[in-house]
Amino acid sequence: MPAHLFVYGTLLKKLNLPCYRYIQKVADFVGEAKTHGVLWDLGNYPGLQVDATAGAVMGELFKLKEPLDWHELDAYEDFHPNDLAGSLYLRIETQVLLANDKPQRAWLYHYQGPMHFAKVIEHGDYALHRQTLRLPRR
């Protein structure tokens, strides 16, 4: 099992939103990273759909502290290990690239929810997207 978590949305350190405080308790910041997929603006948060043939999605990599109780983080992401079909996100293992292009296996939350109002974030960077929308950092 990977000891790392890739985040790309409201949990980003650089956004410093209230939910980031939880990540600080359970993981140490490693650095900026990216993976391949499609990043969607879903209104109040983004969703990433992993796709090896798609462009880069920017995010951050964290090294998990041991032991990690996944219940709180999974609940935040609306992932239910005993109800995959009813989960908004799936926690999956994938490969990400650090800023120095070093590959690293990591967990991430893959979006599988409704797409009614979803808009693609072409450049794959949620923090930049929030800046263009002038959303507060809190």
Coordinates of C-alpha atoms in Angstrom, one line a residue:
M1 CA 0.0 0.0 0.0
P2 CA 1.3 3.5 -0.8
A3 CA 2.3 5.7 2.0
H4 CA 1.5 8.8 0.1
L5 CA -1.6 10.9 -0.7
F6 CA -2.0 13.1 -3.8
V7 CA -4.4 16.0 -3.4
Y8 CA -5.6 18.4 -6.1
G9 CA -8.5 20.4 -4.7
T10 CA -9.8 21.8 -1.4
L11 CA -7.1 19.9 0.6
L12 CA -4.2 21.7 -1.2
K13 CA -1.7 23.3 1.2
K14 CA -1.3 26.4 -1.0
L15 CA -5.0 27.1 -0.6
N16 CA -4.9 26.9 3.2
L17 CA -8.6 26.2 3.4
P18 CA -10.0 25.0 6.8
C19 CA -10.0 21.3 5.6
Y20 CA -6.3 21.5 5.0
R21 CA -5.8 21.6 8.8
Y22 CA -6.9 17.9 8.9
I23 CA -4.3 16.9 6.4
Q24 CA -1.6 18.6 8.5
K25 CA -2.5 16.3 11.4
V26 CA -2.2 13.0 9.4
A27 CA 0.4 13.7 6.7
D28 CA 3.6 15.6 6.0
F29 CA 3.9 17.8 2.9
V30 CA 6.4 16.3 0.3
G31 CA 6.0 18.7 -2.5
E32 CA 4.2 19.7 -5.7
A33 CA 3.2 16.8 -8.0
K34 CA 1.1 15.9 -11.0
T35 CA -0.8 13.0 -12.5
H36 CA -2.7 12.4 -15.7
G37 CA -6.4 12.9 -15.8
V38 CA -9.3 15.3 -16.4
L39 CA -10.0 17.9 -13.7
W40 CA -13.6 19.1 -13.3
D41 CA -15.1 22.2 -11.6
L42 CA -18.1 20.8 -9.8
G43 CA -19.1 24.1 -8.1
N44 CA -17.7 24.1 -4.5
Y45 CA -15.0 21.6 -5.2
P46 CA -13.2 19.8 -8.0
G47 CA -13.2 16.2 -9.2
L48 CA -10.4 14.4 -10.9
Q49 CA -11.0 11.5 -13.2
V50 CA -7.7 9.6 -13.7
D51 CA -6.9 9.0 -17.4
A52 CA -3.4 8.0 -18.5
T53 CA -4.1 9.5 -22.0
A54 CA -5.2 12.9 -20.7
G55 CA -3.3 16.0 -19.7
A56 CA -1.6 16.8 -16.5
V57 CA -3.5 17.6 -13.3
M58 CA -1.5 19.6 -10.8
G59 CA -1.5 18.9 -7.1
E60 CA 0.5 18.2 -4.0
L61 CA 2.0 15.0 -2.5
F62 CA 1.8 14.2 1.2
K63 CA 3.5 11.4 3.1
L64 CA 1.0 9.7 5.5
K65 CA 1.8 9.4 9.1
E66 CA 1.3 6.0 10.7
P67 CA -1.2 4.7 11.5
L68 CA -3.7 6.6 9.5
D69 CA -7.4 6.3 10.3
W70 CA -9.0 6.6 6.8
H71 CA -12.5 7.0 8.2
E72 CA -12.4 10.8 8.6
L73 CA -10.7 11.4 5.3
D74 CA -12.9 9.0 3.4
A75 CA -16.0 10.6 4.9
Y76 CA -14.8 14.0 3.9
E77 CA -14.4 12.7 0.3
D78 CA -17.7 10.8 0.4
F79 CA -15.9 7.5 -0.2
H80 CA -17.6 4.4 1.3
P81 CA -15.4 1.3 1.1
N82 CA -18.5 -0.9 1.6
D83 CA -20.6 0.9 -1.0
L84 CA -18.4 1.7 -4.0
A85 CA -21.4 2.4 -6.3
G86 CA -22.8 4.9 -3.8
S87 CA -19.6 6.7 -3.3
L88 CA -19.0 10.2 -4.8
Y89 CA -15.3 9.4 -5.0
L90 CA -13.2 6.3 -5.0
R91 CA -9.9 6.1 -3.2
I92 CA -7.5 4.6 -5.8
E93 CA -3.8 3.9 -6.1
T94 CA -2.0 5.5 -9.0
Q95 CA 1.3 7.0 -10.1
V96 CA 2.1 10.6 -9.7
L97 CA 5.2 12.6 -10.7
L98 CA 7.0 14.9 -8.3
A99 CA 8.4 18.2 -9.5
N100 CA 11.7 16.6 -10.4
D101 CA 9.8 14.0 -12.5
K102 CA 10.5 11.2 -10.0
P103 CA 7.5 8.8 -10.0
Q104 CA 5.7 7.9 -6.8
R105 CA 2.8 5.6 -6.0
A106 CA 0.0 7.4 -4.1
W107 CA -3.6 7.3 -3.1
L108 CA -5.9 9.8 -4.6
Y109 CA -9.7 10.4 -4.8
H110 CA -11.1 9.7 -8.2
Y111 CA -14.4 11.4 -9.0
Q112 CA -17.3 9.2 -10.1
G113 CA -20.3 11.3 -9.2
P114 CA -22.9 13.2 -11.4
M115 CA -21.6 15.5 -14.1
H116 CA -24.7 17.7 -14.6
F117 CA -23.0 21.0 -14.0
A118 CA -19.4 19.9 -14.4
K119 CA -17.0 22.1 -16.4
V120 CA -13.6 20.9 -17.4
I121 CA -10.6 22.9 -16.0
E122 CA -8.5 22.8 -19.1
H123 CA -5.1 23.7 -17.5
G124 CA -5.6 21.0 -14.8
D125 CA -4.7 23.4 -11.8
Y126 CA -7.5 23.9 -9.2
A127 CA -5.5 26.6 -7.3
L128 CA -5.0 28.6 -10.5
H129 CA -8.7 28.1 -11.3
R130 CA -9.8 29.5 -7.9
Q131 CA -7.6 32.5 -8.5
T132 CA -9.3 33.2 -11.9
L133 CA -12.7 32.9 -10.2
R134 CA -11.4 35.1 -7.3
L135 CA -12.6 32.6 -4.7
P136 CA -11.6 33.4 -1.1
R137 CA -8.8 31.5 0.6
R138 CA -10.3 31.8 4.1

